[in-house]
Coordinates of C-alpha atoms in Angstrom, one line a residue:
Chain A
X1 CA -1.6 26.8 -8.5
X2 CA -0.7 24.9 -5.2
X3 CA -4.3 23.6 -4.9
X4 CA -4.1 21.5 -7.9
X5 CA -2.2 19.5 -5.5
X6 CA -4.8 19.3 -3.2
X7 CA -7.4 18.4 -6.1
X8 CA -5.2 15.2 -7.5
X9 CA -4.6 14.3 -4.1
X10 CA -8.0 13.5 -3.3
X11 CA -8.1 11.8 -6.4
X12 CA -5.2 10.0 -5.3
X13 CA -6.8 8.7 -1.9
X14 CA -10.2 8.2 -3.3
X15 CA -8.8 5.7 -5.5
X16 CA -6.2 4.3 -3.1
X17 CA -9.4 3.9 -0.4
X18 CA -11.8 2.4 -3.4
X19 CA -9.0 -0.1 -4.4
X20 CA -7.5 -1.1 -1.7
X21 CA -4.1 -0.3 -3.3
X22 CA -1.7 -0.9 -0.3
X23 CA 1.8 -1.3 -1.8
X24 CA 2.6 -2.7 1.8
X25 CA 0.5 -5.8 1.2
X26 CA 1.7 -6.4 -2.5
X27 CA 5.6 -6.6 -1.1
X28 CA 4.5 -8.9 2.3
X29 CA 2.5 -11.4 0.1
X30 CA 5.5 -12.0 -1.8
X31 CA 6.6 -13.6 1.5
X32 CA 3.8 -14.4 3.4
X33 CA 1.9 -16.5 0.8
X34 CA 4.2 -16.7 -2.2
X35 CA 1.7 -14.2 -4.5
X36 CA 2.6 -11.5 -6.8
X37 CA -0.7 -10.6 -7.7
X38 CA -0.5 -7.0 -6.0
X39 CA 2.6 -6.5 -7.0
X40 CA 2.1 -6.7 -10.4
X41 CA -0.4 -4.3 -10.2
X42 CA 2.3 -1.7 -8.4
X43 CA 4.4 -2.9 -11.5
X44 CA 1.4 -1.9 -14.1
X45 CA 1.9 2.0 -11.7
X46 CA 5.4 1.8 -12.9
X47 CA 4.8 1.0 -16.4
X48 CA 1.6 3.4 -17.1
X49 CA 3.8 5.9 -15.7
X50 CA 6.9 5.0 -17.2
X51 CA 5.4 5.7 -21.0
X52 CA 3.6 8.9 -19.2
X53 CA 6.7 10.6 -18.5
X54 CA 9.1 9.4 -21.1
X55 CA 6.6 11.0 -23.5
X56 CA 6.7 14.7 -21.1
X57 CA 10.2 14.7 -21.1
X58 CA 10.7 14.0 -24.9
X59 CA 8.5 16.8 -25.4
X60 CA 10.2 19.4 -23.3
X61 CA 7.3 19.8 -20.4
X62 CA 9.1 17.9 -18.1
X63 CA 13.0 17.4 -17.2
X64 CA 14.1 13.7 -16.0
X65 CA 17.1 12.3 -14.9
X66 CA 19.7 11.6 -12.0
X67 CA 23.4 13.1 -12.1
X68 CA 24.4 10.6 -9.7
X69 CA 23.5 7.1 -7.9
X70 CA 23.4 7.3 -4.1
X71 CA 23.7 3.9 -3.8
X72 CA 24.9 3.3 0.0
X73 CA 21.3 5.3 1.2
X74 CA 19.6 3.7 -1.7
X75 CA 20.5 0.5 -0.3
X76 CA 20.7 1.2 4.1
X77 CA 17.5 3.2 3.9
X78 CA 14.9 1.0 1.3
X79 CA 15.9 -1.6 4.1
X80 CA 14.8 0.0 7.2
X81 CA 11.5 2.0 5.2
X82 CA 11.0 -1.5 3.4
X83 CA 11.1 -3.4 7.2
X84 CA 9.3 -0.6 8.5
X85 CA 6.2 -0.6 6.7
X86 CA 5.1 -4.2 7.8
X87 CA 5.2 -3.0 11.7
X88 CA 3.2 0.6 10.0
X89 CA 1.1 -1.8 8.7
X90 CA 1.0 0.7 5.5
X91 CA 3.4 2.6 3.7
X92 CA 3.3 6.1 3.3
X93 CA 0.3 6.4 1.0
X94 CA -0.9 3.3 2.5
X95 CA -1.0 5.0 6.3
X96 CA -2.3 8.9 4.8
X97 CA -5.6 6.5 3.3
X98 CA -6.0 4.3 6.1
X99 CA -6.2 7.6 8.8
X100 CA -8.7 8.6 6.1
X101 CA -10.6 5.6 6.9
X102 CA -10.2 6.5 10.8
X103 CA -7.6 4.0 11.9
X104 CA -5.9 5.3 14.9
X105 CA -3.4 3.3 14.7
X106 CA -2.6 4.5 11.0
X107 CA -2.6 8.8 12.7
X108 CA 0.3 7.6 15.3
X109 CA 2.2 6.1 12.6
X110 CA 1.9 9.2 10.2
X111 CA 2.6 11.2 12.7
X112 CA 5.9 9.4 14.1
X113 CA 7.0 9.0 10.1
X114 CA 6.1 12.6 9.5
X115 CA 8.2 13.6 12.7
X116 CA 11.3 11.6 11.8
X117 CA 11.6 12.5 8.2
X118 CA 11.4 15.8 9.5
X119 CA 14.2 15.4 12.1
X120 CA 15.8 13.5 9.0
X121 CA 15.7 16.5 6.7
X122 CA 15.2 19.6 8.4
X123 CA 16.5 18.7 12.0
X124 CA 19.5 17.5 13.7
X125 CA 19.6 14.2 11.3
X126 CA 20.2 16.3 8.5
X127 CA 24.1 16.0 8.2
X128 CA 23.9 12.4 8.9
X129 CA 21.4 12.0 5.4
X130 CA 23.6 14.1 3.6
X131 CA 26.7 11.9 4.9
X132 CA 24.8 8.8 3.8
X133 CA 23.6 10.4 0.4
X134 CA 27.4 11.7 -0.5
X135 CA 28.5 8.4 -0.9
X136 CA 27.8 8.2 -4.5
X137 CA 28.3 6.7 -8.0
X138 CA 28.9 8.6 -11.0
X139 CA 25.8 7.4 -12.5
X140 CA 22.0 8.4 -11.8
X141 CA 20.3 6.0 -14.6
X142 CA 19.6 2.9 -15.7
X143 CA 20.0 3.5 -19.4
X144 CA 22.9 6.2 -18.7
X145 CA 24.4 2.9 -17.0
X146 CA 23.9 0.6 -20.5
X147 CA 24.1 3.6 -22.7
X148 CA 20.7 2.7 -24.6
X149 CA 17.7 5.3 -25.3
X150 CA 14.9 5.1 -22.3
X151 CA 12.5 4.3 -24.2
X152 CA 14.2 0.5 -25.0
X153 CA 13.6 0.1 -21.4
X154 CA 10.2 1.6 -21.5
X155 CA 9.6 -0.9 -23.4
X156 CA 11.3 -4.0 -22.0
X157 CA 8.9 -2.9 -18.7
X158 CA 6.0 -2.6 -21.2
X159 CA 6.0 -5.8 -22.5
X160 CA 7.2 -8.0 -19.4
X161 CA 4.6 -6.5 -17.1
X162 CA 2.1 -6.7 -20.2
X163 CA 3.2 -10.4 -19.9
X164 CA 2.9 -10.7 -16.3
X165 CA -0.5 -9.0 -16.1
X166 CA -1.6 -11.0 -19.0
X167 CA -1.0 -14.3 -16.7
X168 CA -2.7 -12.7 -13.7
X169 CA -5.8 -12.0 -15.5
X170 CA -6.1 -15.2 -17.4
X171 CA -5.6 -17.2 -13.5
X172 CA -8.5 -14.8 -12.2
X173 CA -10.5 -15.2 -14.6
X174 CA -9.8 -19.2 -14.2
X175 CA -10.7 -19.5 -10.6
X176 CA -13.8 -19.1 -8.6
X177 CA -15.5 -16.2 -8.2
X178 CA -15.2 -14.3 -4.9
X179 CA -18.4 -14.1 -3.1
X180 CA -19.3 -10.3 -3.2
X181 CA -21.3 -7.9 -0.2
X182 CA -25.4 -7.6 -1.1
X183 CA -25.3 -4.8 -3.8
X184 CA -27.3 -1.8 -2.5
X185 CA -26.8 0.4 -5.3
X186 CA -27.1 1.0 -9.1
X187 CA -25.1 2.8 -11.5
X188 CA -22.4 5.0 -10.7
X189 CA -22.8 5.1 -7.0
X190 CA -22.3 1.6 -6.8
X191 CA -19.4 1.7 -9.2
X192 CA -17.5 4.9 -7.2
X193 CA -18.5 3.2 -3.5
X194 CA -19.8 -0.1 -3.2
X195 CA -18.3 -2.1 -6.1
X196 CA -15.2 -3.7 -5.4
X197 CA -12.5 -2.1 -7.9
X198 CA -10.0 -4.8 -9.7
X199 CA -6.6 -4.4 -8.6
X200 CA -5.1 -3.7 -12.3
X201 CA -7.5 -1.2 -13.2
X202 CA -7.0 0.7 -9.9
X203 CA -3.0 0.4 -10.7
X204 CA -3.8 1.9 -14.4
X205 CA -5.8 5.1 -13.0
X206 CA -3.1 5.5 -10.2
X207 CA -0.3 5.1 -13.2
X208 CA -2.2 8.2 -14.8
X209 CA -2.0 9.9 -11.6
X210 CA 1.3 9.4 -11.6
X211 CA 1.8 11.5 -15.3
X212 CA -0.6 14.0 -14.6
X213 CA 1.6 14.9 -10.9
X214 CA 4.2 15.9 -13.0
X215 CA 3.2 19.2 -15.2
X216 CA 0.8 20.2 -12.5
X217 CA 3.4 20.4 -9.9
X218 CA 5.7 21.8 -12.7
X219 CA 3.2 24.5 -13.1
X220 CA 3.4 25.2 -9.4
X221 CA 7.3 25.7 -9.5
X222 CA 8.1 21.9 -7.8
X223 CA 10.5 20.1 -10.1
X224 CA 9.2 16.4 -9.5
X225 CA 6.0 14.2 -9.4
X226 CA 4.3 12.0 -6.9
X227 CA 6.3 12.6 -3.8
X228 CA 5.2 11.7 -0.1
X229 CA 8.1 11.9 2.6
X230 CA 9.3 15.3 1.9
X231 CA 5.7 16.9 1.7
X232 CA 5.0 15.2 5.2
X233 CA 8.5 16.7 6.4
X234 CA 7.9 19.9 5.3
X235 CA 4.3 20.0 7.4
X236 CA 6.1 19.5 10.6
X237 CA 8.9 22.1 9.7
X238 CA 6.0 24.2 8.5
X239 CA 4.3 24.2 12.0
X240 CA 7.3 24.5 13.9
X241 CA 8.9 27.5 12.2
X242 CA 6.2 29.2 10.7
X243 CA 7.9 29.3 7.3
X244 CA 5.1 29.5 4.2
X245 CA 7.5 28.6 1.5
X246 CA 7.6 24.9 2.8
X247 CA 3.6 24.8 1.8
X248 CA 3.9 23.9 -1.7
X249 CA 2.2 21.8 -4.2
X250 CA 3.5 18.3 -3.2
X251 CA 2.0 19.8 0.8
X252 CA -1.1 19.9 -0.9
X253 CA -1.1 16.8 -2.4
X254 CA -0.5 14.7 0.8
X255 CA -3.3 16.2 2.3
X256 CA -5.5 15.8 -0.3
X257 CA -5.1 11.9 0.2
X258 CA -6.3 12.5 3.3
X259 CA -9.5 14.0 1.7
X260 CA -9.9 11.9 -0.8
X261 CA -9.9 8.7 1.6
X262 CA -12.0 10.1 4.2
X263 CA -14.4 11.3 1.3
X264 CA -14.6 7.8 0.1
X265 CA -14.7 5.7 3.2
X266 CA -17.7 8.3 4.8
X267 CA -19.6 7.6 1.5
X268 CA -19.0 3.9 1.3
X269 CA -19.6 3.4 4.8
X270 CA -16.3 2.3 5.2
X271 CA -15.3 5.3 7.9
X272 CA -14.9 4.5 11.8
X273 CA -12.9 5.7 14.4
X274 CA -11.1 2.7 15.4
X275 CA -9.1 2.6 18.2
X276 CA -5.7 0.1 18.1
X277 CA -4.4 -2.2 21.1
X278 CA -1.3 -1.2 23.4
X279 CA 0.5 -3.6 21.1
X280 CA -0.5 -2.0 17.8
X281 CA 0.1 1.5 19.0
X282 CA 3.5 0.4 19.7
X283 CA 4.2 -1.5 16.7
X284 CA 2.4 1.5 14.8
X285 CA 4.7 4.8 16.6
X286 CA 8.1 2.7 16.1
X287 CA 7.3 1.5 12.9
X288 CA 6.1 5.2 11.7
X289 CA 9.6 6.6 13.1
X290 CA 11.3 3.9 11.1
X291 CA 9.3 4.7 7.7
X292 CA 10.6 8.4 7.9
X293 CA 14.0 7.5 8.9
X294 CA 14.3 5.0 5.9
X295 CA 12.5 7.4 3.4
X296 CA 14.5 9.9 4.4
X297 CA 18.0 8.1 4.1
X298 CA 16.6 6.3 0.9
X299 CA 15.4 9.7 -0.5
X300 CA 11.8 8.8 -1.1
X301 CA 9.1 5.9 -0.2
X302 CA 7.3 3.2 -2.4
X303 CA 5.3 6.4 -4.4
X304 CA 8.7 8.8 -5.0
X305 CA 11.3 5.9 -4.9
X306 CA 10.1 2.4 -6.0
X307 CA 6.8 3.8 -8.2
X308 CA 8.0 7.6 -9.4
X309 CA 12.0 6.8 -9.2
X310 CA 11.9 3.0 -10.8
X311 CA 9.0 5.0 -13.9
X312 CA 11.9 7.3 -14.5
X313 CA 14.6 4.5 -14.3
X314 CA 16.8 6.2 -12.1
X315 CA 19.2 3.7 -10.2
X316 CA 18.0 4.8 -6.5
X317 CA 14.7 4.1 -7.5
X318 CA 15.2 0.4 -9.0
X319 CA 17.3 0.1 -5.9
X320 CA 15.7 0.9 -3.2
X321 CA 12.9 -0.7 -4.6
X322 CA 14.7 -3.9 -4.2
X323 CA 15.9 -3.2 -1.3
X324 CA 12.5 -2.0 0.1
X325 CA 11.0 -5.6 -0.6
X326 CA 14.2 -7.2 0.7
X327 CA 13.2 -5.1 3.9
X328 CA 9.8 -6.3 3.9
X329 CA 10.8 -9.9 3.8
X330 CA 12.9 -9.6 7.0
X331 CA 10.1 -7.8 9.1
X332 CA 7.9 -10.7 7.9
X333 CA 10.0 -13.3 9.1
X334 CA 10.0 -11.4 12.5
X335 CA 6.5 -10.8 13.2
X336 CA 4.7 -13.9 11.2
X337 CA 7.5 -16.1 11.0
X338 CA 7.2 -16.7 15.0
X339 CA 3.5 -16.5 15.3
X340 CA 2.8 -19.5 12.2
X341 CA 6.0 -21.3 14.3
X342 CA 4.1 -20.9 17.6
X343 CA 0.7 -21.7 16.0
X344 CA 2.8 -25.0 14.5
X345 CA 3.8 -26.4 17.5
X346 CA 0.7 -25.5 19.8
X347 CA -1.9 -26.9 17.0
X348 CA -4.6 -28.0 20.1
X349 CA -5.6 -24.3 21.3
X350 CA -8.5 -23.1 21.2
X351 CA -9.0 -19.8 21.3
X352 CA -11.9 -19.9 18.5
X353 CA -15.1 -19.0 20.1
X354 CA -18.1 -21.3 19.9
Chain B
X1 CA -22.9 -28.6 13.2
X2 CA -21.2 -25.8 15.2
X3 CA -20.5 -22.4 14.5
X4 CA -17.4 -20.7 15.6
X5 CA -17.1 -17.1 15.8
X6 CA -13.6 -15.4 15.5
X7 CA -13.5 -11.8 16.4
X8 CA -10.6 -10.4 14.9
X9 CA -12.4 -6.4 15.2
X10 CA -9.2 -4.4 15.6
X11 CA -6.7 -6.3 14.1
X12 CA -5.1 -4.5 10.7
X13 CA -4.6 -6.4 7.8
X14 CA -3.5 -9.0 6.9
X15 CA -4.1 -10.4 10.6
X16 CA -7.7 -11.4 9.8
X17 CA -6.8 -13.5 7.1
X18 CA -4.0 -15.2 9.5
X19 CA -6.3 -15.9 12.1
X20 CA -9.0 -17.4 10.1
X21 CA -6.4 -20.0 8.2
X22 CA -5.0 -20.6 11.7
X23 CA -8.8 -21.1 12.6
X24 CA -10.1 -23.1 10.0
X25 CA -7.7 -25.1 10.8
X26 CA -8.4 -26.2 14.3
X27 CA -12.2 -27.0 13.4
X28 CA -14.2 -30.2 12.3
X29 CA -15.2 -30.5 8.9
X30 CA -18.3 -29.7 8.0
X31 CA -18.0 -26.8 11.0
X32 CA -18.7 -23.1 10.3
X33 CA -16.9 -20.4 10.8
X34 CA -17.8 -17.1 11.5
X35 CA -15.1 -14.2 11.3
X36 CA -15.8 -10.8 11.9
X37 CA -13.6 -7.8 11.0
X38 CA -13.0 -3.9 10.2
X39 CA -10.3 -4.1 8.6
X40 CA -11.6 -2.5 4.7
X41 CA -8.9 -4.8 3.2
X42 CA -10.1 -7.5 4.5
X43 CA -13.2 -7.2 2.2
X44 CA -11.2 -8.2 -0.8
X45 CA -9.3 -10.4 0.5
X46 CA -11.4 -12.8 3.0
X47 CA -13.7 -13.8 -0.1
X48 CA -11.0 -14.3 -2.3
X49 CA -9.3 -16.7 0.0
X50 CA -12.3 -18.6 0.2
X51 CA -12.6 -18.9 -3.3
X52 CA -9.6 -19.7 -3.9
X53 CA -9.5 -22.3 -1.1
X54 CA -13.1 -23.8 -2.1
X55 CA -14.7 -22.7 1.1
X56 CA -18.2 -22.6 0.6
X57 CA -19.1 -19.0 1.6
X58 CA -22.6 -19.0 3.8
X59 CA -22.8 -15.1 4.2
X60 CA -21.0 -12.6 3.9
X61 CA -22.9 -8.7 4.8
X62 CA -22.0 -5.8 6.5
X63 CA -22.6 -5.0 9.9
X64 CA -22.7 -1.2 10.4
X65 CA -20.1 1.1 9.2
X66 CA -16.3 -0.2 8.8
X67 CA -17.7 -3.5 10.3
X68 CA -18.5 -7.1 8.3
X69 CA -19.3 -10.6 8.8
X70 CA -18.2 -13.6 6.8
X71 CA -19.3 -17.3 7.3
X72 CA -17.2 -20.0 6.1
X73 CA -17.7 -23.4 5.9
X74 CA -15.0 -25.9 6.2
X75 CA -15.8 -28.6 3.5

């Protein structure tokens, strides 16, 4: 039953890979250039998956919900995974697709965040998480917090990232064209690896995703849906101990991404080893160890937290999601902030080839 | 009219894209400029910033795998 995991994984990272769908980007061009293009199309995940699950859990197949708001993680952790990510240069899906693609730089950062949300959660960290996580309010949900049904917030999201889509669509379709690479296939080939995927499209297939994670990993006895961190802690706890029970469905699934990039990069000629810079392998090993000490703390990254947790209104989901972004903002200040500063006041070098 | 070439092969996303505003930039009107790049991203969002910008794009093809070429011309 586990390898149904493995299946929608690669489905996962295929379409990840195709559509460029780094959640990463969509929260740093909120700062960098003042667009929310991207993430409205994370906020289209959200919604698709919002209706998705409402629906499983009002018919019985699936059990949402949240006894309880850790709000001090929630908030300390979507910080430091939010800051994280722009030195990872990817988030947690974001870096299992790009070491599908054969970034280097993207296998040192998935293996320092897979090490630290290990320490976090199996290791000598764990007491501190669950010090962190204890501090807690008495309420899990948004619409336990207002008293009003779900599905009036279901469809609040609906209609205001209906709305905001709406605008994003009616602005591409306004402006130029992008110049696209010499087509050099037909039909479906070119559709699955040369054509470049729209980003809202992508989000919608990813939302589905999303829904279907949830009674297949049911089926395979794990309680939740889309789920990254704990997965990638459970590997290294698996190869250090030995222990099979940690190789379940949502194991499967992170691997699968894996797959599923690598299968779509090799066939869109899109895969290279490619080796970093001592300054990128830096950034890339501290940032990973970040990512898995702020997923860990927060409970989950932009997939179980600020996509799975926010589709399921919990409060440490809508949270950290804010917090997350917040987090992003700050890292971009620090690493673009000084370079557009520098670039500012040293306008007459020329470091552009001729 | 010159060409310049900035090779940003390496650098992740979204440092292409903020070296070629920084490079555009620094050159004459009328100039070209030639950015190359493996970062897959960058595919999507090179083009569209010349669109969006009115940069005339003069080519724009891949180079072997994981590796393109844009040309931009600075109106």
């Amino acid at each position: 039953m586990i390898l149904s995991g493995l299946a929608l994984g690669a489905v996962l990272g295929f379409a990840l890979q195709r559509g460029r769908f780094c959640v990463t980007g969509a929260f740093r061009d909120i700062w960098l250039v003042r667009q929310s293009r991207w993430l409205t199309a994370f906020l289209v995940t959200i919604a698709v998956q919002s209706v998705g699950i409402f629906a499983l859990d009002a018919a019985g197949v699936i059990s949402l919900g949240a006894e309880t708001f850790p709000w001090l993680a929630a908030i300390l952790g979507g910080l430091i995974f939010g800051f994280a990510i722009v030195y990872a240069g990817g988030c947690a899906t974001g870096t299992y697709y790009r070491a599908g693609e054969g970034l280097v730089g993207s296998w040192i950062a998935l293996a320092g965040y897979a090490l630290s949300a290990a320490i976090m959660k199996h290791g000598p960290g764990a007491p501190i998480v669950e010090g962190l996580r204890g501090v807690t309010a008495p309420v899990g949900t948004v619409h336990d917090l207002l008293g009003v049904s779900p599905w009036v917030l279901v469809a609040v999201l609906v209609v205001g990232v209906g709305a905001a889509t709406w605008h994003h669509l009616r602005k591409d379709a306004a402006r130029t064209k992008p110049v696209q690479l010499p087509a050099k296939r037909k039909g479906l080939a070119r559709l699955l690896f040369e054509r470049p995927w729209n980003a809202f499209a992508t989000a919608v297939v990813i939302g589905i995703i999303g829904i279907v994670a949830f009674p297949l990993s049911y089926a395979a006895g794990r309680e939740s849906g889309l789920g990254i961190t704990t997965p990638s802690a459970d590997i290294v706890a698996f190869l250090v101990t030995g222990d099979v029970e940690l190789v379940d469905w949502g194991v499967m699934l992170v691997l699968g991404i894996l797959v599923g990039s690598f299968i779509a990069a090799k066939a869109s000629g899109e895969y290279r080893m490619r080796v970093p810079d001592a300054q990128t392998v830096l950034r890339s090993a501290g940032g990973g160890l970040l990512m898995g000490l702020g997923a860990a703390i927060a409970g989950g990254c932009t997939i179980g937290n600020a996509m799975v947790g926010s589709a399921s209104f919990t409060l440490q989901g809508w949270v950290s999601f804010a917090a997350m972004l917040l987090g992003t903002g700050i890292a971009v200040r620090f690493v673009f902030g000084a370079r557009s500063r520098a670039t500012a006041s040293a306008p007459a070098k020329t470091p552009v080839g001729v | 009219m010159t060409v310049h070439i900035l090779e940003t092969e390496g650098q992740v996303c979204p440092f292409p894209l903020v070296e070629a505003k920084r490079a555009i930039s620094e050159i004459a009107s009328g100039d070209e400029l030639r950015i190359d790049f493996d970062c897959t991203q960058a595919t999507d969002t090179l083009p569209r910033w010349a669109a969006d910008e009115g940069y005339p794009v003069t080519a724009f093809d891949r180079v072997g795998d994981a590796s393109w070429t844009i040309t931009v011309q600075k109106p």
